[in-house]
C-alpha cells in the first residue's frame, strides 16, 4: 500500500509539543515558588541582629540579608525597594516590617519566618510599611493586569504589520496605540477598580511604555523575519514574558534563571515599573524604564530597517518582493497574455 503524506497529520504532531511547552512555561515557574536570595533586612542591637542574620543565612540561600542600625533605616530601605521587608529586634519583642504592595506573597512568607525565629511564646508584631490597596489586598487584580497588557502589545504590533504599515508610518501607529493602551489601562485599574495608588499620569505612562516595548518587538521582528516574527514576538511577550515576570509573587521566588530572565523582558520590567510608580513614589523605577526603553528602541529600529529594505512598497514582510510594473507600448501585448 502506497503511503501518502498528510499535512494535517504532521501539523498535529507538532501542535502537541507546542502546547506542552506553552503549558510548562506557564505552570512550571509557579509550581516551584520558594525564596531564592530574597533581599531582606535585620535591624536592632548588633549582637541580636548578628544572631538573627546568621539563622536566616542558614536557610539554604533563601534570604539575602542586609543589616541596618535602626528600624527607621530598615523602613527607608523598604520604601526605596532595596529590600522586601525587615526583621526588627526591639526591647518589647520581635517585629517584622513588610510591604504587601511589593508582594503579598513575600509579606506572608516574612511573617511566617518571623514567627519561626521568634523566642518561645513570643508573637511578632507585623507592621505593613507599604500596604497594598484595600481594594486589592492580595494583589490579584494587579497581577491579572499583566496578561491583558502583554496581549495588547502583541495585538498592536501584529495589527500594524498586517495592515501593511512600514517605516515612519508604523512607528507613529505603534506610538499612538501605546498611548491609547496606557490611558485605558490607567482608567480601568486606577479610576475604576482603584487597585493602584500612585500618580495617574505616571501609571498611564508605565502602561504605555510597556505596551510600546511589546508592540515594537512584535512589529520589529515581523518587519525583518516576515509574519513568522509575530509568533516570535508573541513568545517573548506572552509565553515567556508573562509567566517569567514574577508579578504575582516576586522574581526572587521563581526558579533560576527564570526570575532573572523575566526582568529583562518587556512584561517583567513593565510590571516592576508599574509597581514602583503606583506604590513606591517612583523608587527603583529607573532600571525597568531603561529596559523597556532598550526594547522599544531596538524594536522601532527594526521597523524602520524593514521598511527601508522594502523600499516603502507597503508589501507585508515575508510576502515576497514587489513586482515592478512595466510600461506597455501601443500595439504591444501585455505581459502574461
Tab-separated table of C-alpha atoms in Angstrom:
chain	number	residue	atom	x	y	z
A	1	UNK	CA	0.000	0.000	0.000
A	2	UNK	CA	1.364	3.384	-1.003
A	3	UNK	CA	1.869	5.865	1.801
A	4	UNK	CA	0.630	9.395	1.370
A	5	UNK	CA	1.859	12.491	3.128
A	6	UNK	CA	-0.900	14.137	5.130
A	7	UNK	CA	-0.039	17.739	6.057
A	8	UNK	CA	-2.707	17.739	8.745
A	9	UNK	CA	-1.141	14.768	10.497
A	10	UNK	CA	2.286	16.449	10.596
A	11	UNK	CA	0.631	19.581	11.963
A	12	UNK	CA	-0.946	17.547	14.751
A	13	UNK	CA	2.429	16.010	15.588
A	14	UNK	CA	3.993	19.454	16.034
A	15	UNK	CA	0.981	21.038	17.710
A	16	UNK	CA	1.135	18.652	20.671
A	17	UNK	CA	4.697	19.536	21.736
A	18	UNK	CA	3.968	23.245	21.251
A	19	UNK	CA	1.012	23.088	23.583
A	20	UNK	CA	3.005	21.089	26.102
A	21	UNK	CA	5.787	23.695	26.060
A	22	UNK	CA	3.267	26.509	26.484
A	23	UNK	CA	1.654	24.777	29.468
A	24	UNK	CA	5.057	24.082	31.015
A	25	UNK	CA	6.133	27.710	30.596
A	26	UNK	CA	3.037	28.917	32.454
A	27	UNK	CA	2.778	26.218	35.131
A	28	UNK	CA	6.333	25.202	35.980
A	29	UNK	CA	7.595	28.525	37.459
A	30	UNK	CA	4.575	28.866	39.760
A	31	UNK	CA	4.893	25.238	40.833
A	32	UNK	CA	8.430	25.886	42.106
A	33	UNK	CA	7.865	29.033	44.150
A	34	UNK	CA	10.263	29.500	47.033
A	35	UNK	CA	12.586	32.291	48.197
A	36	UNK	CA	15.946	32.423	46.441
A	37	UNK	CA	18.308	35.148	47.658
A	38	UNK	CA	15.273	37.234	48.646
A	39	UNK	CA	16.507	40.679	49.804
A	40	UNK	CA	15.530	41.280	53.447
A	41	UNK	CA	16.892	43.326	56.308
A	42	UNK	CA	17.508	42.927	60.023
A	43	UNK	CA	17.625	45.824	62.460
A	44	UNK	CA	18.328	46.215	66.143
A	45	UNK	CA	21.192	45.750	68.629
A	46	UNK	CA	24.338	44.360	66.939
A	47	UNK	CA	24.512	41.148	68.992
A	48	UNK	CA	20.872	40.262	68.424
A	49	UNK	CA	20.882	41.134	64.718
A	50	UNK	CA	24.067	39.123	64.129
A	51	UNK	CA	22.447	36.001	65.545
A	52	UNK	CA	19.241	36.588	63.593
A	53	UNK	CA	21.142	37.230	60.361
A	54	UNK	CA	23.082	34.009	60.878
A	55	UNK	CA	19.884	31.993	61.370
A	56	UNK	CA	18.353	33.490	58.243
A	57	UNK	CA	21.528	32.839	56.285
A	58	UNK	CA	21.387	29.164	57.224
A	59	UNK	CA	18.093	28.665	55.372
A	60	UNK	CA	19.693	27.305	52.210
A	61	UNK	CA	20.217	30.609	50.412
A	62	UNK	CA	16.616	31.683	50.838
A	63	UNK	CA	17.465	35.198	52.024
A	64	UNK	CA	19.972	37.877	51.103
A	65	UNK	CA	20.324	39.649	54.440
A	66	UNK	CA	21.334	43.291	54.960
A	67	UNK	CA	21.875	44.665	58.467
A	68	UNK	CA	20.551	48.100	59.453
A	69	UNK	CA	21.412	50.016	62.587
A	70	UNK	CA	17.876	51.253	63.281
A	71	UNK	CA	14.298	50.418	62.473
A	72	UNK	CA	13.925	53.721	60.629
A	73	UNK	CA	16.799	52.787	58.319
A	74	UNK	CA	15.114	49.479	57.564
A	75	UNK	CA	11.836	51.280	56.807
A	76	UNK	CA	13.626	53.596	54.403
A	77	UNK	CA	15.191	50.613	52.634
A	78	UNK	CA	11.742	49.050	52.199
A	79	UNK	CA	10.252	52.267	50.834
A	80	UNK	CA	13.139	52.586	48.377
A	81	UNK	CA	12.631	48.956	47.291
A	82	UNK	CA	16.082	47.844	48.422
A	83	UNK	CA	14.530	45.023	50.475
A	84	UNK	CA	11.111	43.373	50.645
A	85	UNK	CA	10.917	43.581	54.432
A	86	UNK	CA	12.923	43.524	57.636
A	87	UNK	CA	13.098	41.678	60.936
A	88	UNK	CA	13.492	44.078	63.862
A	89	UNK	CA	14.683	43.169	67.354
A	90	UNK	CA	13.131	45.535	69.919
A	91	UNK	CA	13.036	45.617	73.735
A	92	UNK	CA	9.304	44.881	73.523
A	93	UNK	CA	9.865	41.801	71.385
A	94	UNK	CA	10.328	40.797	67.744
A	95	UNK	CA	8.795	42.822	64.944
A	96	UNK	CA	8.586	42.224	61.209
A	97	UNK	CA	8.262	45.011	58.655
A	98	UNK	CA	6.589	44.000	55.408
A	99	UNK	CA	5.489	45.649	52.166
A	100	UNK	CA	2.440	43.886	50.795
A	101	UNK	CA	2.402	46.404	47.933
A	102	UNK	CA	5.718	44.931	46.761
A	103	UNK	CA	4.444	41.352	47.032
A	104	UNK	CA	1.645	39.971	49.225
A	105	UNK	CA	3.196	36.514	48.843
A	106	UNK	CA	6.540	37.687	50.221
A	107	UNK	CA	4.821	39.611	53.022
A	108	UNK	CA	3.116	36.411	54.187
A	109	UNK	CA	6.368	34.483	53.901
A	110	UNK	CA	8.260	37.008	56.052
A	111	UNK	CA	5.502	36.972	58.652
A	112	UNK	CA	5.752	33.184	58.888
A	113	UNK	CA	9.565	33.334	59.055
A	114	UNK	CA	9.394	35.892	61.879
A	115	UNK	CA	7.127	33.582	63.873
A	116	UNK	CA	9.539	30.687	63.362
A	117	UNK	CA	12.545	32.712	64.554
A	118	UNK	CA	10.776	34.370	67.495
A	119	UNK	CA	11.561	33.285	71.064
A	120	UNK	CA	9.299	30.657	72.523
A	121	UNK	CA	5.898	32.131	73.396
A	122	UNK	CA	6.591	35.455	71.655
A	123	UNK	CA	4.342	36.631	68.825
A	124	UNK	CA	5.986	39.033	66.368
A	125	UNK	CA	4.331	42.387	65.697
A	126	UNK	CA	3.611	42.850	61.997
A	127	UNK	CA	3.893	46.339	60.501
A	128	UNK	CA	2.959	46.719	56.828
A	129	UNK	CA	5.139	49.669	55.822
A	130	UNK	CA	3.824	49.950	52.241
A	131	UNK	CA	0.443	48.283	52.247
A	132	UNK	CA	-1.426	47.053	49.202
A	133	UNK	CA	-4.686	48.887	48.409
A	134	UNK	CA	-7.759	47.803	50.330
A	135	UNK	CA	-9.466	47.014	47.003
A	136	UNK	CA	-6.702	44.521	46.154
A	137	UNK	CA	-5.094	43.237	49.383
A	138	UNK	CA	-3.775	40.026	47.785
A	139	UNK	CA	-2.517	41.726	44.628
A	140	UNK	CA	-4.754	39.556	42.453
A	141	UNK	CA	-6.065	42.408	40.291
A	142	UNK	CA	-2.572	43.857	39.868
A	143	UNK	CA	-1.213	40.508	38.721
A	144	UNK	CA	-4.181	39.923	36.422
A	145	UNK	CA	-3.465	43.170	34.575
A	146	UNK	CA	-0.190	41.818	33.197
A	147	UNK	CA	-1.551	39.260	30.714
A	148	UNK	CA	-4.013	41.691	29.044
A	149	UNK	CA	-1.188	44.230	28.782
A	150	UNK	CA	1.049	41.653	27.101
A	151	UNK	CA	-1.732	40.632	24.730
A	152	UNK	CA	-2.479	44.264	23.889
A	153	UNK	CA	1.137	44.804	22.872
A	154	UNK	CA	1.101	41.707	20.659
A	155	UNK	CA	-2.192	42.730	19.038
A	156	UNK	CA	-0.939	46.259	18.349
A	157	UNK	CA	2.296	45.025	16.804
A	158	UNK	CA	0.533	42.368	14.734
A	159	UNK	CA	-2.101	44.862	13.599
A	160	UNK	CA	0.487	47.321	12.332
A	161	UNK	CA	2.191	44.502	10.446
A	162	UNK	CA	-0.949	43.034	8.885
A	163	UNK	CA	-2.185	46.468	7.850
A	164	UNK	CA	0.959	46.836	5.777
A	165	UNK	CA	2.286	49.907	7.612
A	166	UNK	CA	6.020	50.384	7.209
A	167	UNK	CA	8.729	52.775	8.309
A	168	UNK	CA	7.710	56.012	10.000
A	169	UNK	CA	4.008	55.275	9.486
A	170	UNK	CA	4.385	52.098	11.513
A	171	UNK	CA	6.278	53.953	14.253
A	172	UNK	CA	3.544	56.581	14.545
A	173	UNK	CA	0.860	53.886	14.645
A	174	UNK	CA	2.691	51.939	17.362
A	175	UNK	CA	3.159	55.068	19.480
A	176	UNK	CA	-0.497	56.029	19.092
A	177	UNK	CA	-1.694	52.550	20.024
A	178	UNK	CA	0.584	52.523	23.091
A	179	UNK	CA	-0.779	55.870	24.266
A	180	UNK	CA	-4.318	54.563	23.936
A	181	UNK	CA	-3.450	51.391	25.858
A	182	UNK	CA	-1.823	53.471	28.601
A	183	UNK	CA	-4.853	55.721	29.033
A	184	UNK	CA	-7.294	52.808	29.055
A	185	UNK	CA	-5.112	50.792	31.442
A	186	UNK	CA	-4.867	53.617	33.984
A	187	UNK	CA	-8.571	54.395	33.648
A	188	UNK	CA	-9.521	50.794	34.429
A	189	UNK	CA	-7.023	49.919	37.162
A	190	UNK	CA	-6.858	53.273	38.931
A	191	UNK	CA	-10.005	55.281	38.221
A	192	UNK	CA	-12.456	52.372	38.089
A	193	UNK	CA	-11.044	49.463	40.131
A	194	UNK	CA	-8.896	51.552	42.474
A	195	UNK	CA	-6.141	48.920	42.701
A	196	UNK	CA	-3.335	51.432	42.091
A	197	UNK	CA	-2.379	54.275	44.388
A	198	UNK	CA	0.124	56.424	42.541
A	199	UNK	CA	0.014	59.402	40.221
A	200	UNK	CA	-2.498	58.735	37.455
A	201	UNK	CA	-0.362	60.032	34.593
A	202	UNK	CA	2.719	58.166	35.807
A	203	UNK	CA	0.711	54.945	35.847
A	204	UNK	CA	-0.624	55.654	32.358
A	205	UNK	CA	2.939	56.270	31.199
A	206	UNK	CA	4.083	52.944	32.670
A	207	UNK	CA	1.263	51.127	30.876
A	208	UNK	CA	2.046	52.942	27.625
A	209	UNK	CA	5.796	52.308	27.735
A	210	UNK	CA	5.250	48.620	28.469
A	211	UNK	CA	2.778	48.306	25.601
A	212	UNK	CA	5.091	50.209	23.249
A	213	UNK	CA	8.039	47.965	24.089
A	214	UNK	CA	5.983	44.825	23.497
A	215	UNK	CA	4.351	46.024	20.291
A	216	UNK	CA	7.639	47.353	18.906
A	217	UNK	CA	9.249	43.954	19.447
A	218	UNK	CA	6.426	42.218	17.569
A	219	UNK	CA	6.389	44.693	14.679
A	220	UNK	CA	10.181	44.800	14.506
A	221	UNK	CA	10.532	41.027	14.355
A	222	UNK	CA	7.821	40.890	11.698
A	223	UNK	CA	9.481	43.635	9.649
A	224	UNK	CA	12.691	41.598	9.454
A	225	UNK	CA	11.502	37.977	9.603
A	226	UNK	CA	8.099	38.229	7.959
A	227	UNK	CA	4.854	37.122	9.535
A	228	UNK	CA	6.766	34.479	11.499
A	229	UNK	CA	8.153	37.385	13.515
A	230	UNK	CA	4.709	37.911	15.010
A	231	UNK	CA	4.987	34.466	16.573
A	232	UNK	CA	8.437	35.249	17.950
A	233	UNK	CA	7.152	38.486	19.438
A	234	UNK	CA	4.220	36.637	20.991
A	235	UNK	CA	6.604	34.132	22.581
A	236	UNK	CA	8.700	36.911	24.142
A	237	UNK	CA	5.662	38.826	25.417
A	238	UNK	CA	3.146	36.128	26.368
A	239	UNK	CA	4.556	32.613	26.599
A	240	UNK	CA	7.793	33.673	28.292
A	241	UNK	CA	7.222	37.247	29.420
A	242	UNK	CA	4.016	36.649	31.352
A	243	UNK	CA	4.903	33.552	33.460
A	244	UNK	CA	8.523	34.665	33.916
A	245	UNK	CA	7.571	38.167	35.083
A	246	UNK	CA	7.123	37.265	38.756
A	247	UNK	CA	4.409	39.903	39.081
A	248	UNK	CA	2.060	37.634	41.036
A	249	UNK	CA	4.807	36.681	43.524
A	250	UNK	CA	8.322	38.102	43.131
A	251	UNK	CA	11.188	37.478	40.706
A	252	UNK	CA	13.263	36.075	43.580
A	253	UNK	CA	10.553	33.473	44.207
A	254	UNK	CA	10.903	31.926	40.740
A	255	UNK	CA	13.435	29.247	39.724
A	256	UNK	CA	16.692	30.465	38.249
A	257	UNK	CA	17.347	31.660	35.635
A	258	UNK	CA	13.638	32.277	35.050
A	259	UNK	CA	13.359	35.066	37.608
A	260	UNK	CA	16.328	36.975	36.216
A	261	UNK	CA	15.345	36.399	32.586
A	262	UNK	CA	11.810	37.639	33.201
A	263	UNK	CA	13.070	41.009	34.411
A	264	UNK	CA	14.872	41.550	31.105
A	265	UNK	CA	11.678	41.007	29.099
A	266	UNK	CA	9.114	43.759	28.458
A	267	UNK	CA	6.359	42.311	30.663
A	268	UNK	CA	8.559	41.696	33.706
A	269	UNK	CA	10.225	45.096	33.579
A	270	UNK	CA	6.853	46.722	32.882
A	271	UNK	CA	5.328	45.099	35.951
A	272	UNK	CA	8.176	46.342	38.136
A	273	UNK	CA	7.913	49.847	36.681
A	274	UNK	CA	4.165	49.976	37.302
A	275	UNK	CA	4.599	48.737	40.876
A	276	UNK	CA	7.232	51.394	41.558
A	277	UNK	CA	5.172	54.324	40.272
A	278	UNK	CA	1.905	53.016	41.762
A	279	UNK	CA	3.056	52.287	45.325
A	280	UNK	CA	6.636	53.476	45.915
A	281	UNK	CA	6.697	57.060	44.564
A	282	UNK	CA	8.824	56.001	41.617
A	283	UNK	CA	11.630	54.451	43.675
A	284	UNK	CA	13.619	51.782	41.788
A	285	UNK	CA	11.845	52.726	38.544
A	286	UNK	CA	14.932	53.685	36.541
A	287	UNK	CA	16.126	50.137	35.873
A	288	UNK	CA	12.825	48.823	34.472
A	289	UNK	CA	12.314	52.044	32.493
A	290	UNK	CA	15.739	51.679	30.853
A	291	UNK	CA	14.990	48.045	29.998
A	292	UNK	CA	11.705	48.997	28.354
A	293	UNK	CA	13.396	51.840	26.545
A	294	UNK	CA	16.008	49.465	25.150
A	295	UNK	CA	13.335	47.059	23.862
A	296	UNK	CA	11.408	49.955	22.362
A	297	UNK	CA	14.449	51.392	20.618
A	298	UNK	CA	15.513	48.005	19.262
A	299	UNK	CA	12.017	47.205	18.005
A	300	UNK	CA	11.467	50.576	16.325
A	301	UNK	CA	14.890	50.408	14.665
A	302	UNK	CA	13.941	47.033	13.193
A	303	UNK	CA	10.644	48.518	11.996
A	304	UNK	CA	12.460	51.350	10.214
A	305	UNK	CA	15.098	48.969	8.852
A	306	UNK	CA	12.452	46.618	7.485
A	307	UNK	CA	10.619	49.500	5.828
A	308	UNK	CA	13.806	50.710	4.088
A	309	UNK	CA	14.665	47.219	2.884
A	310	UNK	CA	11.306	47.033	1.153
A	311	UNK	CA	11.661	50.494	-0.302
A	312	UNK	CA	8.403	51.713	1.192
A	313	UNK	CA	6.372	49.496	-1.162
A	314	UNK	CA	3.933	48.572	1.558
A	315	UNK	CA	4.428	44.873	0.825
A	316	UNK	CA	3.964	42.872	4.028
A	317	UNK	CA	7.054	41.204	5.421
A	318	UNK	CA	7.604	37.720	4.077
A	319	UNK	CA	5.223	38.163	1.143
A	320	UNK	CA	7.960	38.462	-1.489
A	321	UNK	CA	9.303	41.346	-3.491
A	322	UNK	CA	7.081	43.817	-5.221
A	323	UNK	CA	6.700	43.298	-8.945
A	324	UNK	CA	7.776	46.367	-10.846
A	325	UNK	CA	5.168	47.455	-13.342
A	326	UNK	CA	6.462	47.695	-16.922
A	327	UNK	CA	5.008	50.257	-19.331
A	328	UNK	CA	3.027	48.786	-22.245
A	329	UNK	CA	3.723	50.318	-25.658
A	330	UNK	CA	0.878	50.833	-28.118
A	331	UNK	CA	0.277	47.654	-30.027
A	332	UNK	CA	2.467	45.609	-27.660
A	333	UNK	CA	0.727	42.721	-25.868
A	334	UNK	CA	0.660	42.928	-22.099
A	335	UNK	CA	2.913	40.584	-20.176
A	336	UNK	CA	1.404	37.255	-19.342
A	337	UNK	CA	-1.104	37.230	-22.253
